[in-house]
mmCIF file of C-alpha atoms in Angstrom:
data_model
loop_
_atom_site.group_PDB
_atom_site.id
_atom_site.type_symbol
_atom_site.label_atom_id
_atom_site.label_comp_id
_atom_site.label_asym_id
_atom_site.label_seq_id
_atom_site.Cartn_x
_atom_site.Cartn_y
_atom_site.Cartn_z
ATOM 1 C CA MET A 11 18.446 -42.776 -9.447
ATOM 2 C CA VAL A 12 22.190 -42.883 -10.000
ATOM 3 C CA ARG A 13 24.230 -39.838 -9.495
ATOM 4 C CA PRO A 14 27.484 -38.981 -11.584
ATOM 5 C CA HIS A 15 30.980 -38.130 -9.850
ATOM 6 C CA LEU A 16 30.056 -35.053 -8.157
ATOM 7 C CA PRO A 17 33.193 -32.710 -8.049
ATOM 8 C CA LEU A 18 32.652 -31.702 -5.005
ATOM 9 C CA ASN A 19 35.978 -29.343 -4.918
ATOM 10 C CA ALA A 20 35.304 -27.698 -8.331
ATOM 11 C CA LEU A 21 31.738 -26.546 -7.194
ATOM 12 C CA ARG A 22 32.873 -25.142 -3.802
ATOM 13 C CA ALA A 23 35.755 -23.556 -5.855
ATOM 14 C CA PHE A 24 33.036 -21.983 -8.254
ATOM 15 C CA GLU A 25 30.075 -21.256 -5.929
ATOM 16 C CA ALA A 26 32.794 -19.163 -3.561
ATOM 17 C CA SER A 27 34.142 -17.322 -6.675
ATOM 18 C CA ALA A 28 30.453 -16.334 -7.534
ATOM 19 C CA ARG A 29 30.024 -14.951 -4.241
ATOM 20 C CA HIS A 30 32.920 -12.904 -3.765
ATOM 21 C CA LEU A 31 33.409 -12.702 -8.180
ATOM 22 C CA SER A 32 37.135 -12.850 -7.024
ATOM 23 C CA PHE A 33 39.821 -15.947 -7.022
ATOM 24 C CA THR A 34 41.221 -14.666 -4.322
ATOM 25 C CA ARG A 35 38.567 -13.814 -1.981
ATOM 26 C CA ALA A 36 37.419 -17.286 -2.737
ATOM 27 C CA ALA A 37 40.402 -18.886 -1.921
ATOM 28 C CA VAL A 38 40.816 -17.161 1.415
ATOM 29 C CA GLU A 39 37.194 -18.826 2.448
ATOM 30 C CA LEU A 40 38.199 -22.174 1.408
ATOM 31 C CA CYS A 41 42.007 -21.818 3.076
ATOM 32 C CA VAL A 42 43.802 -22.605 -0.408
ATOM 33 C CA THR A 43 45.715 -20.842 -2.864
ATOM 34 C CA GLN A 44 44.177 -18.651 -5.368
ATOM 35 C CA ALA A 45 45.764 -20.900 -8.009
ATOM 36 C CA ALA A 46 44.234 -23.664 -6.575
ATOM 37 C CA VAL A 47 40.554 -22.081 -6.947
ATOM 38 C CA SER A 48 41.432 -20.956 -10.782
ATOM 39 C CA HIS A 49 42.438 -24.398 -10.999
ATOM 40 C CA GLN A 50 39.109 -25.872 -10.042
ATOM 41 C CA VAL A 51 37.246 -23.606 -11.207
ATOM 42 C CA LYS A 52 38.938 -24.460 -14.597
ATOM 43 C CA LEU A 53 38.409 -27.951 -14.336
ATOM 44 C CA LEU A 54 34.539 -27.713 -13.992
ATOM 45 C CA GLU A 55 34.711 -25.497 -16.960
ATOM 46 C CA THR A 56 36.243 -27.931 -18.749
ATOM 47 C CA ARG A 57 33.755 -30.790 -17.593
ATOM 48 C CA LEU A 58 30.780 -28.637 -18.612
ATOM 49 C CA ASN A 59 32.046 -27.206 -21.761
ATOM 50 C CA VAL A 60 30.968 -23.999 -20.877
ATOM 51 C CA THR A 61 32.721 -20.636 -19.422
ATOM 52 C CA LEU A 62 31.741 -19.859 -15.996
ATOM 53 C CA PHE A 63 33.376 -16.435 -15.789
ATOM 54 C CA LYS A 64 35.111 -13.732 -17.613
ATOM 55 C CA ARG A 65 38.094 -13.086 -16.240
ATOM 56 C CA LEU A 66 39.016 -9.122 -15.872
ATOM 57 C CA PRO A 67 41.898 -7.387 -14.918
ATOM 58 C CA ARG A 68 40.078 -6.441 -11.365
ATOM 59 C CA GLY A 69 37.575 -9.684 -10.759
ATOM 60 C CA LEU A 70 35.548 -11.429 -12.327
ATOM 61 C CA MET A 71 32.295 -11.215 -14.860
ATOM 62 C CA ILE A 72 29.972 -14.143 -14.471
ATOM 63 C CA THR A 73 28.287 -15.426 -17.700
ATOM 64 C CA PRO A 74 24.869 -16.626 -18.314
ATOM 65 C CA GLU A 75 26.211 -19.929 -17.410
ATOM 66 C CA GLY A 76 27.362 -19.913 -14.435
ATOM 67 C CA GLU A 77 24.304 -17.759 -13.500
ATOM 68 C CA ALA A 78 22.268 -20.409 -13.897
ATOM 69 C CA LEU A 79 24.552 -22.759 -11.928
ATOM 70 C CA LEU A 80 24.667 -20.300 -8.993
ATOM 71 C CA PRO A 81 21.634 -20.755 -7.544
ATOM 72 C CA VAL A 82 21.248 -24.586 -7.366
ATOM 73 C CA LEU A 83 24.871 -24.416 -5.869
ATOM 74 C CA ARG A 84 24.317 -21.876 -3.232
ATOM 75 C CA ASP A 85 20.798 -23.453 -2.140
ATOM 76 C CA SER A 86 22.376 -27.242 -2.094
ATOM 77 C CA PHE A 87 25.242 -25.741 0.201
ATOM 78 C CA ASP A 88 23.202 -23.436 2.406
ATOM 79 C CA ARG A 89 20.589 -26.963 3.312
ATOM 80 C CA MET A 90 23.722 -29.117 3.676
ATOM 81 C CA ALA A 91 25.125 -26.267 6.176
ATOM 82 C CA ASP A 92 21.997 -25.976 8.031
ATOM 83 C CA MET A 93 21.545 -29.797 8.262
ATOM 84 C CA LEU A 94 25.057 -30.090 9.905
ATOM 85 C CA GLU A 95 24.659 -27.303 12.661
ATOM 86 C CA ARG A 96 21.391 -28.808 13.661
ATOM 87 C CA PHE A 97 23.657 -31.571 15.379
ATOM 88 C CA GLU A 98 24.620 -31.266 19.144
ATOM 89 C CA ALA A 99 26.083 -33.292 21.234
ATOM 90 C CA GLY A 100 25.234 -36.400 19.884
ATOM 91 C CA HIS A 101 21.452 -35.692 18.530
ATOM 92 C CA VAL A 102 20.029 -33.897 15.799
ATOM 93 C CA ARG A 103 18.194 -30.827 16.566
ATOM 94 C CA ASP A 104 14.622 -30.992 14.696
ATOM 95 C CA VAL A 105 13.467 -27.509 13.204
ATOM 96 C CA LEU A 106 10.146 -25.947 14.004
ATOM 97 C CA MET A 107 8.552 -23.039 11.830
ATOM 98 C CA ILE A 108 6.309 -21.277 13.824
ATOM 99 C CA GLY A 109 4.204 -18.150 12.468
ATOM 100 C CA ALA A 110 2.668 -15.974 14.872
ATOM 101 C CA VAL A 111 0.397 -12.611 15.035
ATOM 102 C CA GLY A 112 3.055 -10.205 15.935
ATOM 103 C CA THR A 113 1.304 -8.783 18.834
ATOM 104 C CA PHE A 114 0.504 -12.395 20.444
ATOM 105 C CA ALA A 115 4.733 -13.227 19.674
ATOM 106 C CA VAL A 116 5.528 -10.189 21.661
ATOM 107 C CA GLY A 117 2.942 -9.988 24.368
ATOM 108 C CA TRP A 118 2.661 -13.479 24.939
ATOM 109 C CA LEU A 119 5.091 -16.079 23.215
ATOM 110 C CA LEU A 120 8.240 -14.388 23.604
ATOM 111 C CA PRO A 121 8.024 -14.351 27.524
ATOM 112 C CA ARG A 122 7.195 -17.678 27.880
ATOM 113 C CA LEU A 123 9.224 -19.597 25.207
ATOM 114 C CA PRO A 124 12.707 -20.227 27.235
ATOM 115 C CA ASP A 125 10.258 -22.420 28.961
ATOM 116 C CA PHE A 126 9.775 -24.327 25.992
ATOM 117 C CA GLN A 127 13.172 -24.293 24.912
ATOM 118 C CA GLN A 128 14.331 -25.162 28.896
ATOM 119 C CA LYS A 129 11.752 -28.719 28.280
ATOM 120 C CA HIS A 130 12.522 -29.236 24.715
ATOM 121 C CA PRO A 131 16.418 -28.477 24.503
ATOM 122 C CA PHE A 132 16.705 -29.962 20.988
ATOM 123 C CA ILE A 133 13.747 -28.673 18.979
ATOM 124 C CA GLU A 134 15.194 -25.361 17.084
ATOM 125 C CA LEU A 135 12.521 -23.008 16.941
ATOM 126 C CA ARG A 136 11.865 -20.516 14.212
ATOM 127 C CA LEU A 137 9.629 -17.403 14.855
ATOM 128 C CA SER A 138 8.040 -15.257 12.127
ATOM 129 C CA THR A 139 5.542 -13.038 12.653
ATOM 130 C CA ASN A 140 2.866 -11.900 10.801
ATOM 131 C CA ASN A 141 0.071 -9.747 10.672
ATOM 132 C CA ASN A 142 -2.792 -12.447 10.764
ATOM 133 C CA ARG A 143 -2.749 -13.142 6.883
ATOM 134 C CA VAL A 144 -0.653 -16.069 5.980
ATOM 135 C CA ASP A 145 0.334 -18.781 3.420
ATOM 136 C CA MET A 146 1.359 -21.339 5.710
ATOM 137 C CA ALA A 147 2.448 -23.382 2.641
ATOM 138 C CA ALA A 148 4.677 -20.981 0.586
ATOM 139 C CA GLU A 149 6.301 -20.129 3.926
ATOM 140 C CA GLY A 150 6.932 -23.536 4.828
ATOM 141 C CA LEU A 151 5.332 -23.107 8.452
ATOM 142 C CA ASP A 152 4.353 -25.906 10.952
ATOM 143 C CA TYR A 153 1.940 -24.115 12.631
ATOM 144 C CA ALA A 154 0.781 -20.552 12.490
ATOM 145 C CA ILE A 155 -0.825 -18.235 15.764
ATOM 146 C CA ARG A 156 -3.894 -16.451 14.052
ATOM 147 C CA PHE A 157 -6.337 -14.159 16.021
ATOM 148 C CA GLY A 158 -10.132 -15.157 14.569
ATOM 149 C CA ASN A 159 -13.251 -17.365 14.431
ATOM 150 C CA GLY A 160 -11.097 -20.582 14.114
ATOM 151 C CA ALA A 161 -12.457 -21.012 10.094
ATOM 152 C CA TRP A 162 -9.632 -21.019 7.584
ATOM 153 C CA HIS A 163 -9.746 -23.174 4.832
ATOM 154 C CA GLY A 164 -7.576 -26.057 4.891
ATOM 155 C CA THR A 165 -6.411 -25.986 8.168
ATOM 156 C CA GLU A 166 -6.960 -27.264 11.525
ATOM 157 C CA ALA A 167 -7.570 -24.888 14.132
ATOM 158 C CA VAL A 168 -7.104 -25.740 18.254
ATOM 159 C CA HIS A 169 -8.386 -22.749 20.379
ATOM 160 C CA LEU A 170 -5.995 -21.335 22.553
ATOM 161 C CA PHE A 171 -7.732 -18.703 24.576
ATOM 162 C CA PRO A 172 -9.986 -15.509 23.831
ATOM 163 C CA ALA A 173 -8.864 -12.180 23.727
ATOM 164 C CA PRO A 174 -11.508 -9.701 24.602
ATOM 165 C CA LEU A 175 -10.906 -6.032 22.937
ATOM 166 C CA SER A 176 -10.680 -2.213 25.385
ATOM 167 C CA VAL A 177 -9.776 0.830 25.375
ATOM 168 C CA LEU A 178 -5.786 1.615 25.876
ATOM 169 C CA CYS A 179 -4.500 5.172 26.361
ATOM 170 C CA ILE A 180 -1.464 7.002 27.324
ATOM 171 C CA PRO A 181 -2.496 8.484 31.038
ATOM 172 C CA SER A 182 -2.716 12.070 30.040
ATOM 173 C CA ILE A 183 -5.933 10.874 27.612
ATOM 174 C CA ALA A 184 -7.144 8.275 30.049
ATOM 175 C CA ASP A 185 -7.439 11.355 32.740
ATOM 176 C CA GLY A 186 -9.586 13.033 30.324
ATOM 177 C CA LEU A 187 -12.011 9.793 30.200
ATOM 178 C CA ARG A 188 -14.984 9.887 32.789
ATOM 179 C CA GLU A 189 -17.207 7.921 30.409
ATOM 180 C CA PRO A 190 -17.261 5.611 26.931
ATOM 181 C CA ALA A 191 -18.801 8.530 25.538
ATOM 182 C CA ASP A 192 -16.349 11.217 25.880
ATOM 183 C CA LEU A 193 -14.236 9.005 23.616
ATOM 184 C CA VAL A 194 -16.406 11.067 20.728
ATOM 185 C CA ASN A 195 -13.724 14.118 21.260
ATOM 186 C CA HIS A 196 -10.437 11.643 20.509
ATOM 187 C CA THR A 197 -9.205 10.046 17.540
ATOM 188 C CA LEU A 198 -10.034 6.191 17.755
ATOM 189 C CA LEU A 199 -7.029 4.290 15.999
ATOM 190 C CA ARG A 200 -8.386 1.298 14.258
ATOM 191 C CA SER A 201 -7.268 -1.961 12.969
ATOM 192 C CA TYR A 202 -8.259 -3.393 9.431
ATOM 193 C CA ARG A 203 -11.273 -5.616 11.155
ATOM 194 C CA THR A 204 -13.682 -2.697 10.844
ATOM 195 C CA ASP A 205 -16.301 -4.057 13.434
ATOM 196 C CA GLU A 206 -14.178 -3.702 16.047
ATOM 197 C CA TRP A 207 -14.965 -0.290 17.853
ATOM 198 C CA THR A 208 -18.814 -1.002 16.655
ATOM 199 C CA ALA A 209 -18.814 -3.977 18.968
ATOM 200 C CA TRP A 210 -16.845 -2.252 21.565
ATOM 201 C CA PHE A 211 -19.395 1.013 21.991
ATOM 202 C CA ALA A 212 -21.972 -1.497 21.691
ATOM 203 C CA ALA A 213 -20.839 -3.738 24.503
ATOM 204 C CA ALA A 214 -20.550 0.019 26.271
ATOM 205 C CA GLY A 215 -24.204 0.632 25.771
ATOM 206 C CA VAL A 216 -23.197 4.062 23.836
ATOM 207 C CA ALA A 217 -25.166 4.757 20.859
ATOM 208 C CA PHE A 218 -22.248 5.943 18.810
ATOM 209 C CA PRO A 219 -22.902 6.858 15.096
ATOM 210 C CA ALA A 220 -20.072 7.230 13.110
ATOM 211 C CA PRO A 221 -17.072 5.477 15.551
ATOM 212 C CA LEU A 222 -15.381 4.834 12.485
ATOM 213 C CA ALA A 223 -15.235 8.456 10.735
ATOM 214 C CA LYS A 224 -11.285 9.012 11.701
ATOM 215 C CA GLY A 225 -8.005 7.475 12.935
ATOM 216 C CA MET A 226 -5.581 5.795 11.683
ATOM 217 C CA VAL A 227 -5.683 2.204 10.288
ATOM 218 C CA PHE A 228 -3.249 -0.386 11.222
ATOM 219 C CA ASP A 229 -2.561 -3.712 10.499
ATOM 220 C CA SER A 230 -1.505 -5.147 13.553
ATOM 221 C CA SER A 231 -2.255 -3.991 17.671
ATOM 222 C CA LEU A 232 1.522 -4.238 17.973
ATOM 223 C CA ALA A 233 2.236 -1.209 15.492
ATOM 224 C CA MET A 234 -1.448 0.323 16.979
ATOM 225 C CA MET A 235 -0.140 0.201 20.186
ATOM 226 C CA GLN A 236 3.316 2.208 19.330
ATOM 227 C CA ALA A 237 0.723 4.797 18.255
ATOM 228 C CA ALA A 238 -1.098 5.152 21.138
ATOM 229 C CA LEU A 239 2.108 5.110 23.134
ATOM 230 C CA GLN A 240 3.028 8.326 20.856
ATOM 231 C CA GLY A 241 0.123 9.982 22.132
ATOM 232 C CA ALA A 242 -1.502 9.436 18.473
ATOM 233 C CA GLY A 243 -5.076 8.243 19.529
ATOM 234 C CA VAL A 244 -6.639 5.669 21.635
ATOM 235 C CA ALA A 245 -6.151 2.292 20.820
ATOM 236 C CA LEU A 246 -8.505 -0.693 20.867
ATOM 237 C CA ALA A 247 -6.512 -3.955 21.443
ATOM 238 C CA PRO A 248 -6.063 -7.026 23.911
ATOM 239 C CA PRO A 249 -5.092 -5.584 27.659
ATOM 240 C CA LEU A 250 -3.721 -9.432 28.258
ATOM 241 C CA MET A 251 -1.429 -8.640 24.964
ATOM 242 C CA PHE A 252 0.058 -5.332 27.121
ATOM 243 C CA GLY A 253 0.524 -6.358 30.372
ATOM 244 C CA ARG A 254 3.913 -4.661 30.732
ATOM 245 C CA GLU A 255 2.744 -1.400 29.606
ATOM 246 C CA LEU A 256 -0.199 -1.587 31.917
ATOM 247 C CA ALA A 257 2.094 -2.881 34.754
ATOM 248 C CA SER A 258 4.405 -0.177 33.819
ATOM 249 C CA GLY A 259 1.726 2.868 33.560
ATOM 250 C CA ASP A 260 2.596 3.981 29.962
ATOM 251 C CA ILE A 261 -0.701 2.725 28.906
ATOM 252 C CA ARG A 262 -3.652 2.599 30.904
ATOM 253 C CA GLN A 263 -7.008 1.051 30.705
ATOM 254 C CA PRO A 264 -9.853 3.894 31.364
ATOM 255 C CA PHE A 265 -12.910 1.326 31.352
ATOM 256 C CA ALA A 266 -13.625 -2.497 32.205
ATOM 257 C CA VAL A 267 -15.665 -2.822 28.883
ATOM 258 C CA THR A 268 -14.576 -5.130 26.571
ATOM 259 C CA ALA A 269 -15.330 -6.600 23.279
ATOM 260 C CA SER A 270 -15.218 -9.782 22.220
ATOM 261 C CA VAL A 271 -14.340 -10.332 18.894
ATOM 262 C CA GLY A 272 -12.194 -13.209 18.415
ATOM 263 C CA SER A 273 -9.588 -15.636 19.867
ATOM 264 C CA TYR A 274 -5.918 -17.359 19.292
ATOM 265 C CA TRP A 275 -6.003 -19.969 17.655
ATOM 266 C CA LEU A 276 -3.096 -22.876 17.179
ATOM 267 C CA THR A 277 -3.721 -23.649 13.274
ATOM 268 C CA HIS A 278 -1.523 -26.194 10.800
ATOM 269 C CA LEU A 279 -2.680 -27.127 7.312
ATOM 270 C CA LYS A 280 -4.449 -30.561 7.317
ATOM 271 C CA SER A 281 -1.967 -31.774 4.593
ATOM 272 C CA ARG A 282 0.530 -31.516 7.107
ATOM 273 C CA TYR A 283 1.368 -34.678 9.274
ATOM 274 C CA PRO A 284 2.339 -33.658 12.638
ATOM 275 C CA THR A 285 6.037 -34.531 13.786
ATOM 276 C CA PRO A 286 7.327 -34.984 17.078
ATOM 277 C CA ALA A 287 8.780 -31.460 17.220
ATOM 278 C CA MET A 288 4.997 -30.438 16.163
ATOM 279 C CA ALA A 289 3.290 -32.744 18.729
ATOM 280 C CA ALA A 290 5.944 -31.143 21.954
ATOM 281 C CA PHE A 291 4.933 -27.685 21.070
ATOM 282 C CA ARG A 292 1.256 -28.203 20.508
ATOM 283 C CA ASP A 293 0.988 -30.200 24.167
ATOM 284 C CA TRP A 294 3.575 -27.033 25.315
ATOM 285 C CA ILE A 295 1.368 -24.655 24.519
ATOM 286 C CA LEU A 296 -2.090 -25.893 24.865
ATOM 287 C CA GLU A 297 -1.062 -26.575 28.568
ATOM 288 C CA VAL A 298 0.677 -23.499 29.841
ATOM 289 C CA ALA A 299 -2.377 -21.747 27.976
ATOM 290 C CA ALA A 300 -5.023 -24.094 30.219
ATOM 291 C CA LEU A 301 -3.054 -23.510 33.711
ATOM 292 C CA GLU A 302 -2.950 -19.689 32.613
ATOM 293 C CA THR A 303 -6.607 -19.548 31.467
ATOM 294 C CA ALA A 304 -7.814 -21.291 34.910
ATOM 295 C CA ALA A 305 -5.614 -19.084 36.900
#
């Protein structure tokens, strides 16, 4: 494709003016005069044979033609700026997009990320959190770390480690629990996976006819634990992800009984060809997970 000559100065002048709706503020951003910005926008309007702004006594009003042009320019300039920022000390920093269940991100991944960043200083990791429901293609993710059985359509899943669930609650509630059956007198906080309390009571050997009859429902263990910390009820969550709260004594695990309902998995789309940055992260997280599981 042979591109026509692009009037970059005029395009920058228009894009800045459209964001500020002011030639004066655009001039300050671009370090030129107000007259220079106005002149460049006028040149662009002449070239396109359209009016991009209506000049008002106090500022500008963008026209429909200007509104059509602005998103394309904003995206293009943002992408160029992002690319230039990735160069550092003679290297280009690879960008790695990771989505993770919020509980995993806060309880396990974040404390260990400094080690990855030290070993791979030219990989820029961008982390987003979710509630285990994620569209990897739409969000542009290289990897998604999920909780479940490893079966997600169109993805390749690598097992990280299991995360069995157990009862977690504040000390004042834990002090009143002598056996699992005592939980019948307390509010049971629930996740959207309705079988978790049933599985835990079965593992405890307790016949509990309706464990899901009451209690708030949460889309993440992270939010559930915040409710438990405030005394709203008893949570069923993976102790492995809440080691700091358990170590501090803010939360207790009154029973050793656990229920295994899933594991954490590193997943990527089968259609996504692994990049060097993806390979580096995969090798790192599998090594750390294996070492900690063996310990």
